[in-house]
XYZ file of C-alpha atoms in Angstrom:
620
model
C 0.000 0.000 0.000
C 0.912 3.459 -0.656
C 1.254 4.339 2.905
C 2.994 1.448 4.026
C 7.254 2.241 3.522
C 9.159 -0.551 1.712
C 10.864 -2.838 3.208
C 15.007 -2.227 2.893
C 17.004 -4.732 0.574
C 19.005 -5.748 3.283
C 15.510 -6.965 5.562
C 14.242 -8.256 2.824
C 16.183 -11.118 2.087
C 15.277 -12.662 5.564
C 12.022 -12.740 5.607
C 10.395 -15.828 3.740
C 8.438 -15.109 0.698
C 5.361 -16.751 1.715
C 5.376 -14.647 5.177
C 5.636 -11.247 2.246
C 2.323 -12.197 0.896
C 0.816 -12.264 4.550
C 2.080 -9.048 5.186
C 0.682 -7.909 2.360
C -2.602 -8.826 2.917
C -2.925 -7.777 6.526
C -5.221 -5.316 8.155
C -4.579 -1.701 9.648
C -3.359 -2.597 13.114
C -3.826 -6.733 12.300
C -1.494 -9.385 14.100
C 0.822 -12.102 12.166
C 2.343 -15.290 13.895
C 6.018 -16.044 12.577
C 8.776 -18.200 13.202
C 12.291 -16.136 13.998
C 15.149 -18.191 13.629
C 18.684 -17.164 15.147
C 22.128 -17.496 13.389
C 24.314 -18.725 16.327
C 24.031 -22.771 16.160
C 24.544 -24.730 19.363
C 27.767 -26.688 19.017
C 26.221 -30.768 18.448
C 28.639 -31.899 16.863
C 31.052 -31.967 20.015
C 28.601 -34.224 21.110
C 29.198 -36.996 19.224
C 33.321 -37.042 19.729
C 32.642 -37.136 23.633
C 32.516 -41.104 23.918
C 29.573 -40.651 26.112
C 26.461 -42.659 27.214
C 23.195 -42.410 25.474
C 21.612 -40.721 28.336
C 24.893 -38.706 29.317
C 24.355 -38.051 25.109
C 21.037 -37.193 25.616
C 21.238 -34.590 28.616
C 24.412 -32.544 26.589
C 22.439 -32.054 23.485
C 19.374 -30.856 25.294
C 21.947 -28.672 28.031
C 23.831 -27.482 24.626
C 21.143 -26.398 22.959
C 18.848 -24.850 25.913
C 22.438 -22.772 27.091
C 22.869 -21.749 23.158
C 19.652 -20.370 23.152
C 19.330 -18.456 26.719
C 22.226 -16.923 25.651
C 21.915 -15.970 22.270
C 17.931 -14.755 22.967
C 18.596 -13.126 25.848
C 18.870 -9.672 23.985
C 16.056 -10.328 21.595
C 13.595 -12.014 24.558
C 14.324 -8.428 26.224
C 13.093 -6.586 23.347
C 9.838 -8.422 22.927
C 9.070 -8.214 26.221
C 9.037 -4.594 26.004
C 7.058 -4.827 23.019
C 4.328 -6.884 24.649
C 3.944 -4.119 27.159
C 3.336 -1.185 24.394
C 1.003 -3.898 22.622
C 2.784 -4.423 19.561
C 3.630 -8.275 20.196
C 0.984 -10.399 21.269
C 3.095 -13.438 22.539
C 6.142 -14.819 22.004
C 7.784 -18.141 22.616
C 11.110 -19.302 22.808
C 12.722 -22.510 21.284
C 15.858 -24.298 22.045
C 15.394 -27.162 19.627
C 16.441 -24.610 16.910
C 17.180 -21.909 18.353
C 14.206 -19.616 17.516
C 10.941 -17.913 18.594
C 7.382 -18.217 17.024
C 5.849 -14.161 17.676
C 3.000 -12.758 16.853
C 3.132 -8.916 16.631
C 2.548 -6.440 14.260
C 4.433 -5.928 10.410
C 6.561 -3.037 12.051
C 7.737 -4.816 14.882
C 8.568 -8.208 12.686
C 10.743 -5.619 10.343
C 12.556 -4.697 12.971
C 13.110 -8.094 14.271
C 14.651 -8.950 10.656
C 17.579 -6.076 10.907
C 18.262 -7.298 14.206
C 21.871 -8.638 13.401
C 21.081 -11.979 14.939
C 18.415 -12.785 13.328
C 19.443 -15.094 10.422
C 15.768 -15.808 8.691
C 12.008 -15.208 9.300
C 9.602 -17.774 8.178
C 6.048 -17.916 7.907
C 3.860 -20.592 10.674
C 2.673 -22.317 7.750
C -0.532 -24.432 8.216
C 0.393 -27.968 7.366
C -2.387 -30.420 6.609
C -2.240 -33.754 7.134
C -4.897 -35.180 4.511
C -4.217 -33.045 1.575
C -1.780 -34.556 -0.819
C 2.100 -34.081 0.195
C 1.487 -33.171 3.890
C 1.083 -36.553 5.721
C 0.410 -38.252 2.401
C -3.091 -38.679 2.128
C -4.212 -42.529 3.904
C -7.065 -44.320 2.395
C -9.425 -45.931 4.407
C -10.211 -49.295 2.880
C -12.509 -51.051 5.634
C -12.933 -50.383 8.821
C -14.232 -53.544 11.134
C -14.346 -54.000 15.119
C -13.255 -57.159 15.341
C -11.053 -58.121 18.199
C -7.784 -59.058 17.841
C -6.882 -61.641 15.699
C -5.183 -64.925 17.346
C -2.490 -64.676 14.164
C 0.025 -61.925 13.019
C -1.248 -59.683 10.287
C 0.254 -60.358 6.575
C 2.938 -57.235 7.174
C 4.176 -58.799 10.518
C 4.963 -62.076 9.241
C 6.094 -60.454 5.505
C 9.151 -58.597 7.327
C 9.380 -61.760 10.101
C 9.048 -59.923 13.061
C 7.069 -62.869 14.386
C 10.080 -65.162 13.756
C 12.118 -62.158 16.185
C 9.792 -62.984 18.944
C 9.804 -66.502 18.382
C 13.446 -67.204 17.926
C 15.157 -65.060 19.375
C 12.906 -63.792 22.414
C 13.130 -60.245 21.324
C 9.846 -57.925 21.200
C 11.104 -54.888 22.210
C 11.299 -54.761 25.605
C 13.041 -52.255 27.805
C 12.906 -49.767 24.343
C 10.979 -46.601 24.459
C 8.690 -45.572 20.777
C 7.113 -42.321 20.150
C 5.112 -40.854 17.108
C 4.206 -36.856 16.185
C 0.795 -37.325 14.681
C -2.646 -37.029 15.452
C -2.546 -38.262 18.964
C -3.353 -42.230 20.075
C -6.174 -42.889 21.560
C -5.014 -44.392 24.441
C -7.198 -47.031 25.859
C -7.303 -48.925 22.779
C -7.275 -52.530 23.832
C -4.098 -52.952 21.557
C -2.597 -50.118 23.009
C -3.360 -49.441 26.286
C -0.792 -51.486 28.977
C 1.979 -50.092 26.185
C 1.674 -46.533 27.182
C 4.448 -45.767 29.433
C 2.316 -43.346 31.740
C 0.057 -46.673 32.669
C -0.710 -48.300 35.637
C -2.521 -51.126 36.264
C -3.430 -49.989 39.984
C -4.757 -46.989 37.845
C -2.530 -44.502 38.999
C -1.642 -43.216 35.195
C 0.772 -40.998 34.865
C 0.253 -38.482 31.494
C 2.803 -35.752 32.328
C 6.392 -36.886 30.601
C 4.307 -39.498 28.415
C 1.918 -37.087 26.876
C 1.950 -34.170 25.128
C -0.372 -31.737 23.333
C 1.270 -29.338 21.364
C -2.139 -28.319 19.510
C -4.596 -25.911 20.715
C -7.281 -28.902 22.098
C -5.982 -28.984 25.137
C -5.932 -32.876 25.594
C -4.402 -33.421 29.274
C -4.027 -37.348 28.234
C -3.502 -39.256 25.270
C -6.598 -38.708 22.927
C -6.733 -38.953 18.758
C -10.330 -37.676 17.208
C -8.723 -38.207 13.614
C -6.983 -41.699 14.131
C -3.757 -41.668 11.863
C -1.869 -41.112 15.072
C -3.683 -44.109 16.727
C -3.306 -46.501 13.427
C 0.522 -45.588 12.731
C 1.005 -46.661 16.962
C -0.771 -50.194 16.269
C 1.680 -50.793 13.793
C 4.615 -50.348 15.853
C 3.209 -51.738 19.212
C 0.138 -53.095 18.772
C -1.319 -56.113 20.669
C -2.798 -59.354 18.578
C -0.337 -59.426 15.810
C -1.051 -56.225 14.067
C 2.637 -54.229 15.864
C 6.264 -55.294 15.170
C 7.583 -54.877 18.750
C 5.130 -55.597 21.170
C 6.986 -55.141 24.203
C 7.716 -51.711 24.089
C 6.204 -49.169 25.208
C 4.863 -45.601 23.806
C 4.869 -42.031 24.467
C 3.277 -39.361 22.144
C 3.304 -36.003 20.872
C 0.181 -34.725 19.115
C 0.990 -32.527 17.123
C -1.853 -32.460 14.424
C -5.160 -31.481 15.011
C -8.485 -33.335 15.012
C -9.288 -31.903 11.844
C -6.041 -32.554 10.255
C -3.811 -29.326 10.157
C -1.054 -28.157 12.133
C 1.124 -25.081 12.526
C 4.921 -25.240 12.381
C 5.099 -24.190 15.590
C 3.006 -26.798 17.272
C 5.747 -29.516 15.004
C 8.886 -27.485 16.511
C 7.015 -28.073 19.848
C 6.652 -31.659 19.721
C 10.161 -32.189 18.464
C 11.469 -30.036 21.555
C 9.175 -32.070 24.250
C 10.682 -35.095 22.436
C 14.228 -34.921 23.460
C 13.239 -33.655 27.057
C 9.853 -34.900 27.974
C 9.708 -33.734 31.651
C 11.276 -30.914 31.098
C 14.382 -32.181 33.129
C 17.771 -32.927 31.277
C 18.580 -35.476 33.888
C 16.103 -37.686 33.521
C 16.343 -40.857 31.081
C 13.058 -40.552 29.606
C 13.177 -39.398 25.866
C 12.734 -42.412 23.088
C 14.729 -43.879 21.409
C 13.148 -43.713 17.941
C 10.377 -41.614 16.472
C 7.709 -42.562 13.671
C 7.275 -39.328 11.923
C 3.760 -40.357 8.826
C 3.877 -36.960 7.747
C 6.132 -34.515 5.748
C 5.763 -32.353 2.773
C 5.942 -33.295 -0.894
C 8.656 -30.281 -1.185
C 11.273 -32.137 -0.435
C 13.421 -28.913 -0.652
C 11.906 -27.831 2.647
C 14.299 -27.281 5.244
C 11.825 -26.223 8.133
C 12.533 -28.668 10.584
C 16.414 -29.586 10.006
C 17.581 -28.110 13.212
C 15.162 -30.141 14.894
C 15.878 -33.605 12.548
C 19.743 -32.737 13.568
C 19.242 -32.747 17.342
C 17.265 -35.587 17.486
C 20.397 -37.400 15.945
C 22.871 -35.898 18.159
C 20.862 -37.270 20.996
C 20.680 -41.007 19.262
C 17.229 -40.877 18.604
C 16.476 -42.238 15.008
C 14.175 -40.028 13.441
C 11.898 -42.566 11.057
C 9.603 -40.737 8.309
C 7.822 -42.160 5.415
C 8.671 -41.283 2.531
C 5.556 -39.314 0.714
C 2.984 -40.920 -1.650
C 3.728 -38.197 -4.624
C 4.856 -41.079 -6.945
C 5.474 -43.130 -8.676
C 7.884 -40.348 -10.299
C 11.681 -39.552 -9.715
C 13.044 -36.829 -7.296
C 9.271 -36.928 -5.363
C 10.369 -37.857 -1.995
C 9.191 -35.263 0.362
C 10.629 -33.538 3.600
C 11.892 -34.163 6.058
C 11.878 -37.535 4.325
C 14.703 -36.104 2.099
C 16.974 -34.958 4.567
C 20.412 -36.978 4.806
C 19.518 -37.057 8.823
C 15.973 -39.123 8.407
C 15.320 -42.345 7.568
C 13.215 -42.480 4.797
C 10.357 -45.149 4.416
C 8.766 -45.900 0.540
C 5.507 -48.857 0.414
C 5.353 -52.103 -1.116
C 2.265 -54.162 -1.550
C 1.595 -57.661 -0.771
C 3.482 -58.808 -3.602
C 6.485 -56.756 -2.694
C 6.086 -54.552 -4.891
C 7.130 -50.589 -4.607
C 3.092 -49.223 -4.362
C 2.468 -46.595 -7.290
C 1.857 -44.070 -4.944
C 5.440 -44.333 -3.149
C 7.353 -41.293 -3.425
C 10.837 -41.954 -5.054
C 14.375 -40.036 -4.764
C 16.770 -39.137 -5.312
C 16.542 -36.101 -2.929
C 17.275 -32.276 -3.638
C 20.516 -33.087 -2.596
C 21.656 -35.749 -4.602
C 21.196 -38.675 -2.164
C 19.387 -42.200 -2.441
C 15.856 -41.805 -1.377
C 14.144 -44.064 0.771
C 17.000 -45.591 2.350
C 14.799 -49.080 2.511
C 10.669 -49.423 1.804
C 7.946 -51.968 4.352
C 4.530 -53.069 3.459
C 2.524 -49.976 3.248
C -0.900 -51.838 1.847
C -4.048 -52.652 3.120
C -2.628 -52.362 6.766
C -4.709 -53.264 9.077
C -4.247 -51.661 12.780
C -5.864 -50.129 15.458
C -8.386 -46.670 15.469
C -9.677 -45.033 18.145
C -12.319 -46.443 19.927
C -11.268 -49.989 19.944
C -11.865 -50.429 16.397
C -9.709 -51.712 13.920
C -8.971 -50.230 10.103
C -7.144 -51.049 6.845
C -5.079 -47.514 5.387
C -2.540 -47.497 2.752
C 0.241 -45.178 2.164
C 3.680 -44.836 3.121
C 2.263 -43.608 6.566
C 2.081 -47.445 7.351
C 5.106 -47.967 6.033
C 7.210 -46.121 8.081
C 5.438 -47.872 11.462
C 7.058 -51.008 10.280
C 10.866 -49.522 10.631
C 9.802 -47.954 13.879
C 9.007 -51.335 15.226
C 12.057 -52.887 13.986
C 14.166 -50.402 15.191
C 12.915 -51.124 18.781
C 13.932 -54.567 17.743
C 17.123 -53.584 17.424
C 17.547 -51.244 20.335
C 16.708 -54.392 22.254
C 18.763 -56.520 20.793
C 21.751 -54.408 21.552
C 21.264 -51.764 24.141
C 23.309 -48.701 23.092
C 23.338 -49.331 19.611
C 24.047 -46.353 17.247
C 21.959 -44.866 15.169
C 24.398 -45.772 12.108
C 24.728 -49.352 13.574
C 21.208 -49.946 13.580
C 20.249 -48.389 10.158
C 23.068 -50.447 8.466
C 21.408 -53.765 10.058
C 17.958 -52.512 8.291
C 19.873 -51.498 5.097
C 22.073 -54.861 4.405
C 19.678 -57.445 5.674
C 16.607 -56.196 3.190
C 14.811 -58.440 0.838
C 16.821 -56.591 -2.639
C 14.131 -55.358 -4.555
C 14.530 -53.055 -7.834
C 17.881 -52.662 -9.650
C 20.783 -51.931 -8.834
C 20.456 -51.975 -5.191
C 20.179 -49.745 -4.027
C 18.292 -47.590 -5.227
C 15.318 -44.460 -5.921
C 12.459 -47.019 -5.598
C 12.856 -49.694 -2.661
C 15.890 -47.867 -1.694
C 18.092 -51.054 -0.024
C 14.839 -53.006 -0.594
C 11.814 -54.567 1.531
C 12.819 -54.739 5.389
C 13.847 -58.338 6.979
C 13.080 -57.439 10.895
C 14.533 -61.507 11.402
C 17.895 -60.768 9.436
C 18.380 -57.395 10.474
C 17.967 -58.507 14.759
C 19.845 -61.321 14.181
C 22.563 -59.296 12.654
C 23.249 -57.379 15.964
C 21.867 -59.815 18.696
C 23.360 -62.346 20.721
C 21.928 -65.419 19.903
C 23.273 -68.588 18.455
C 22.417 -70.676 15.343
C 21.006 -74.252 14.657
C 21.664 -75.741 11.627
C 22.173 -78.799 9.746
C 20.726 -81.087 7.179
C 17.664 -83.431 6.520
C 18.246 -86.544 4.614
C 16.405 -89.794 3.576
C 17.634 -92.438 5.801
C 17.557 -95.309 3.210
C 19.128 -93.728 0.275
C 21.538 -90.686 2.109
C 19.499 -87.723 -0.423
C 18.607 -84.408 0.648
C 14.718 -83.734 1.484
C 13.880 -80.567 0.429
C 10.841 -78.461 1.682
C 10.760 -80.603 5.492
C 10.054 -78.437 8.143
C 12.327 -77.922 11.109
C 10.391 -76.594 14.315
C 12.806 -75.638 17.593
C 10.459 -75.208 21.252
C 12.490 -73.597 24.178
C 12.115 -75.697 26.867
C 12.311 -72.330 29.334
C 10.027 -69.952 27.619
C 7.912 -72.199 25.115
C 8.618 -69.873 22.441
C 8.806 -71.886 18.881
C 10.185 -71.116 15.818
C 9.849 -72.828 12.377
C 12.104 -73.062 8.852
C 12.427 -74.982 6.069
C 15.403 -76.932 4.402
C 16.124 -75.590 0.795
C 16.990 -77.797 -2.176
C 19.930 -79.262 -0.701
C 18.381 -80.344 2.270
C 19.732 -78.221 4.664
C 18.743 -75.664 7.064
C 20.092 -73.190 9.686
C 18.141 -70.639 11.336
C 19.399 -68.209 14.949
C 18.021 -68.881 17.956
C 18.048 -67.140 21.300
C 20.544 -68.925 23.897
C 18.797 -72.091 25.745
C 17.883 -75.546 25.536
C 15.344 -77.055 22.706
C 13.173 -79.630 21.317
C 13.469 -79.853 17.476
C 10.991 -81.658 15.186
C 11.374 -82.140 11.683
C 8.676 -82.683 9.369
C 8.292 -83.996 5.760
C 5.906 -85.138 3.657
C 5.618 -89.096 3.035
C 8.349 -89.335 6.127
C 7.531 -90.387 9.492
C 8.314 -87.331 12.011
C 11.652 -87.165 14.122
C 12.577 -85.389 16.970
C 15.710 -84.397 19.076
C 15.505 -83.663 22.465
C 17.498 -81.015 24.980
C 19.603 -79.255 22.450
C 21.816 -76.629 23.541
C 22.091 -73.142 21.629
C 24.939 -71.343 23.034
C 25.721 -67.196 22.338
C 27.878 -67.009 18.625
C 28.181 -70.295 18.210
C 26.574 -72.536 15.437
C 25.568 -76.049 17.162
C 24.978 -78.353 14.474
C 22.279 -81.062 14.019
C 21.260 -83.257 11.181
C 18.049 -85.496 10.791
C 17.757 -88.813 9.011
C 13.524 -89.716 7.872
C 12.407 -92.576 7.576
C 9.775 -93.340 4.628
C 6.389 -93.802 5.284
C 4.841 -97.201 4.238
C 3.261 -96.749 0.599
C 0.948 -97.591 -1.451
C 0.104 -96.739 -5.128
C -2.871 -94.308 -7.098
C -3.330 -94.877 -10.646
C -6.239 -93.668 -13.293
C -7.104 -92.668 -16.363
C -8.323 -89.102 -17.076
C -10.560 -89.246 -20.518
C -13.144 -86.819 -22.274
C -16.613 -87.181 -21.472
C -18.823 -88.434 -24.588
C -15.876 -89.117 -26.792
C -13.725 -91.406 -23.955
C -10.605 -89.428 -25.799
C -7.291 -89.732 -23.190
C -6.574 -86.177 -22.285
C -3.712 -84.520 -21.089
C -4.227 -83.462 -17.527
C -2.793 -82.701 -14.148
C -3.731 -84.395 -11.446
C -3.343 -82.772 -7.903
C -3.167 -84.565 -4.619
C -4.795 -81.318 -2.103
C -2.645 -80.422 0.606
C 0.415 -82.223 -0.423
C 2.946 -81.147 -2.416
C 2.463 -83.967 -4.932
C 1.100 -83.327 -9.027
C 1.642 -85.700 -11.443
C 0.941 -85.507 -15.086
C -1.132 -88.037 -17.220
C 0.043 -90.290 -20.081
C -0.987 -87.304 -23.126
C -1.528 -90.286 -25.308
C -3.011 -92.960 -23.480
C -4.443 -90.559 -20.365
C -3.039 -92.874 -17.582
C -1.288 -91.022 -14.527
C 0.524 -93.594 -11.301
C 2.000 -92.326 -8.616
C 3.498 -93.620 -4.902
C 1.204 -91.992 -1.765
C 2.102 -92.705 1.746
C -0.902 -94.783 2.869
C -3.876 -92.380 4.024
C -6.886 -91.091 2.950
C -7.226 -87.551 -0.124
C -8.781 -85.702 -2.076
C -7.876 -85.288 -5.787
C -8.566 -82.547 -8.416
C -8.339 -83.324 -11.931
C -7.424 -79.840 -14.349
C -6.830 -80.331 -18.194
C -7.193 -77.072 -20.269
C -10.394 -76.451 -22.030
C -12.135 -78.917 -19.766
C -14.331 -78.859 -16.356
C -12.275 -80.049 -13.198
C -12.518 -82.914 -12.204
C -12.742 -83.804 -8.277
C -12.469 -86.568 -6.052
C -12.808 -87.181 -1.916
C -12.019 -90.123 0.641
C -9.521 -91.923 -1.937
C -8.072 -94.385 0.319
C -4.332 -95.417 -0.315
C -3.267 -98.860 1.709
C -0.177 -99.480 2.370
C 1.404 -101.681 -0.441
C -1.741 -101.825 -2.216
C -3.120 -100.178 -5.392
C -6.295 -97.644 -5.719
C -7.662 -96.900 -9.287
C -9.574 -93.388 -9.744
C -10.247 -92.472 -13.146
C -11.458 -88.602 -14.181
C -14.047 -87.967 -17.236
C-alpha cells in the first residue's frame, strides 16, 4: 500500500516469501504469527566425539542447545518483552530445539526483528495439513471392522518376520521406548493401552512426561479424534499381531489437530518435548526412535532440520515415510529427504514398490528411501477400539519404527548408524541396482536385520532320507524352548539343509516332511555365537500306489491333464496319449482334483491309499 514504507534490501532477504504475501494482505493494526530463527548454532557436533552414554548423550544435546539459546535470545527475549507491554507483540515463545521464537506482533515490529543482526531468517507458521496430498500423504481408508484381535500376526508382521524375532530369538522390544508426532493415540485402545508408558494397572496413570499436546485442544491425556496417530502406533506396538515390537512401550506427541492441520510451531514443539519430555535434562526418559507419517511433498523444505539434527545428536532415530507423490523420480518429500531421516517408501503384498510411493533421489543428490515396508491394506488399530485397513507410506514407516525397537533391544546402546546399516544390508533386494530411488536397499527383513546385531546362536544342519543318504527338500524344522515355550519354524532348501538363529537355551526340534515319518531331538543346547549343528535322518512312510485314467466325457478321448493330490505337495501328469497317470502316496486317505485345459475339473474325496496296495480313480 501506498502508505505502508518498503521494506530495505538488506531486511528483505530474511524474511520468507510466503510470510511477504501475509504481510501484504494484513489489516490496519492486524497481528501475524512467525517463526524467527537465530544465526548462532549450538555446538552438536562436540557431542558426538565425547565417547559418552546415550543418556549422558542425551542430557548434553538438550543442556547445549537450551544454554545456546538463553544466551543468544537473551537480547532479543528483552526486546519483545518490552514490546508486549506497548502492545505491539501479542506473545512470544522461545525454542531451544532450533534456536528460535514463534511471535506474533505487528508488520513493524517483525521488520525490525529482521535487521536485528542476529536474526538469520524469518519464516512464515505455515498451516500444514495432514490429509491433503504431500502433507502426511493422504491414507485411504479401505474397511474399517471392530473385530477383536486376531489370534495370528497380520500379513505385514509375518512379511518382514518380526514374528520369527519374537519366536526365535525372544526379542519384542522390551526395555525400548517408541514415540510418534501425529494425530494423537487414543489411548485405551485394547491394543494399546498397557503399552503406554504413563500406565498403571493400579490406575494410577501418569500423562505428564508421556503425553503431550502441542495443539490448541488442550488434551491433558492421550486422545486422537482423527486416528492416523492411533493406526501408525498399532503398527509399531500393537497387541494381537497387528505391531512389530510388542513389548515396548509408547509415548506421544500430538501434534496435528483433530481436523487434520497443524502449525509449524506446534511440530517445533513436539520435536522439543521429544528430546526432554519432563522438562528435566537429567532424567532418562526421551525415546529412542520416532515414527514421523507426515512430511511435505517439497522435499526442498528445510523447516525442521535443526530439529531432525538434534534428534540425531541425541541417538534418537528419526523414522519418516517417505511421501505418496509417486510413482515419479526426485518426489520424496521432507523431512523424508533430509540426509539425517530415515526415509520409508511402500510395497504391496506382492512386494512390490506401491504406485503411490514417493521416489528419490533427494534435492541433494542422495538415495531416497533408504529401505521401503509393506505400506498396503494395513490393518491396525483406530480409536475407539476399532480396527482399520489404510494405505500409504504412513504405514510404512510404522514397520521400521518397530524394527528399530527390535534392534535397540537386541543391543542396548546401539548407534543410530549401527542400527540403520542392520535394516539397510539385511533387506529383501528389490529393484535394480540396489540400491536404489524405488525400494531404496529393498523390503525390510526385521529376522535378518535382529539377528545381525543380537546375541543369539544358530542351529543348523541337514535333513536326509535315511535309506538312500538324499537331501529332502521343503521338510520343516520346528525348535520349542524348553524355558520360555517360544517356537520357531524353517524350512530346508533344495539341498536339504537348514540353519536358522536362535536365542541362547535348551530345545526340542521336530522335523517334518511329507511321506516321512516325524523325528525329533531332544534337549539341544544353543549357546551365544556359536553354530551347534544337528542333522536329521527320515524314515519313509509305508506306501501304497494311485493310478487312473483321465478321458473326455462323450468321446472317452485320453486327455492330457494334471492331477493334484490337495494339501500335499504332490502333481503328477497323465500319459498325453493314453491318459493314464501312477504315482506312490504314503498310505492315508485324499482328495484329488483333476485340471486339463479347455475342460471342467474334475474332483475326487475319501480316496483311500493302503499301504502296499493299489487304488484306481479315473477322471471324465
Amino acid at each position: 500500500l501506498p502508505d505502508i514504507p518498503p521494506i530495505p534490501p538488506d531486511v528483505l532477504h530474511k524474511i520468507e516469501p510466503a510470510l511477504l504475501k501475509q504481510l501484504d494482505q494484513l489489516k490496519e493494526d492486524e497481528k501475524v504469527t512467525f517463526l524467527v530463527h537465530l544465526k548462532e548454532k549450538a555446538p552438536l557436533e562436540a557431542v558426538s566425539l565425547a565417547g559418552l552414554s546415550v543418556q549422558a548423550r542425551r542430557q548434553m544435546v538438550v543442556t547445549t542447545l537450551q544454554s545456546t539459546a538463553e544466551s543468544s535470545q537473551a537480547d532479543l527475549r528483552a526486546y519483545l518483552s518490552q514490546q508486549e507491554t506497548q502492545g505491539r507483540v501479542v506473545s512470544h515463545t522461545p525454542y531451544w530445539i532450533f534456536n528460535g521464537l514463534a511471535v506474533t506482533s505487528d508488520r513493524e515490529t517483525l521488520i525490525e526483528l529482521a535487521a536485528r543482526p542476529e536474526v538469520k531468517l524469518i519464516r512464515a507458521d505455515q498451516k500444514r495439513y495432514l490429509d491433503d496430498k504431500g502433507y502426511g500423504f493422504g491414507n485411504d481408508v479401505l474397511t474399517q471392522s471392530s473385530r477383536p484381535l486376531a489370534n495370528d500376526v497380520e500379513w505385514n508382521i509375518a512379511r518382514i518376520r518380526a514374528d520369527l524375532v519374537w519366536n526365535a530369538l525372544g526379542i519384542d522390544g522390551s526395555g525400548v521406548v517408541v514415540a510418534n508426532m501425529d494425530t494423537g493415540v487414543d489411548w485405551q485402545h485394547p491394543a494399546l493401552l498397557t503399552k503406554y508408558r504413563g500406565y498403571s494397572p493400579k490406575g494410577l496413570h501418569v500423562h505428564p512426561g508421556n503425553w503431550f499436546c502441542a495443539t490448541d485442544e488442550g488434551y491433558s491425556y492421550p486422545g486422537d479424534g482423527h486416528g492416523h496417530g492411533t493406526h501408525t502406533m498399532g503398527t509399531i506396538v500393537g497387541d494381537g499381531g497387528i505391531g512389530v515390537a510388542p513389548g515396548a512401550r509408547w509415548i506421544a506427541a500430538k501434534i496435528f489437530h483433530n481436523q487434520g492441520y497443524a502449525y509449524d510451531s506446534w511440530i517445533h514443539a513436539g520435536f522439543q518435548w521429544l528430546l526432554d519430555p519432563d522438562g528435566n535434562p537429567a532424567t532418562d526418559d526421551a525415546p529412542d526412535v520416532v515414527n514421523n507419517s507426515w512430511g511435505s511433498d517439497y522435499g526442498a523444505d528445510q523447516t525442521f532440520l535443526p530439529d531432525v539434527q538434534a534428534l540425531r545428536a541425541a541417538n534418537i532415530l528419526p523414522v519418516f515415510s517417505s511421501g505418496n507423490a509417486g510413482p515419479y523420480r526426485g518426489t520424496v518429500g521432507s523431512p523424508a529427504s533430509f540426509a539425517e531421516s530415515f526415509a520409508v517408501g511402500a510395497t504391496d503384498t506382492d512386494d512390490v514398490i506401491a504406485s503411490f510411493s514417493s521416489r528419490g533421489p533427494s534435492p541433494w543428490g542422495e538415495i531416497k528411501p533408504e529401505v521401503s515396508a509393506p505400506g498396503t491394506n494395513i490393518r491396525s488399530s483406530v480409536p475407539g477400539g476399532g480396527y482399520a485397513e489404510y494405505q500409504g507410506t504412513s504405514m510404512a514407516a510404522p514397520h521400521v519404527t518397530g524394527l528399530a525397537a527390535l534392534l535397540f533391544q537386541a543391543q542396548p546402546g546401539l548407534s543410530l548408524s549401527a542400527a540403520e546399516q542392520a535394516m539397510t544390508s539385511n533387506a529383501v533386494p528389490l529393484g535394480d541396482p540396489i540400491p536404489n530411488n524405488d525400494y531404496g536397499w529393498g523390503r525390510i527383513d526385521a529376522y535378518n536385520a535382529v539377528l545381525s546385531v543380537s546375541s543369539a546362536g544358530v542351529l543348523s544342519g541337514v535333513v536326509r532320507d535315511a535309506a538312500s543318504d538324499n537331501p529332502i527338500s521343503g521338510a520343516t524344522v520346528t525348535a520349542v524352548n524348553r524355558d520360555t515355550r517360544l517356537s520357531a519354524q524353517t524350512t530346508t532348501g533344495t539341498d536339504g539343509s537348514y540353519a536358522f538363529g536362535l536365542a541362547p537355551g535348551r530345545y526340542d526340534a521336530t522335523v517334518e516332511a511329507f511321506g516321512y515319518d516325524p523325528l525329533a531331538e531332544w534337549a539341544i543346547d544353543i549357546v551365544t555365537g556359536t553354530t551347534t549343528t544337528q542333522d536329521f535322518s527320515l524314515t519313509d512312510k509305508p506306501t501304497g500306489t494311485l493310478t487312473g485314467q483321465v478321458t473326455e466325457e462323450g468321446t472317452g478321448a485320453p486327455l492330457a491333464a494334471t492331477v493334484t493330490v490337495l494339501n500335499t505337495p504332490v502333481v503328477v501328469t497323465t500319459d498325453p496319449a493314453t491318459g493314464f497317470y501312477t504315482t506312490l502316496l504314503p498310505a492315508g486317505t485324499y482328495a484329488l482334483k483333476a485340471t486339463s485345459p479347455g475342460h471342467r475339473v474334475g474332483h475326487a474325496s475319501a480316496v483311500a491309499v493302503a499301504e502296499a496296495g493299489t487304488v484306481t480313480q479315473d477322471f471324465v
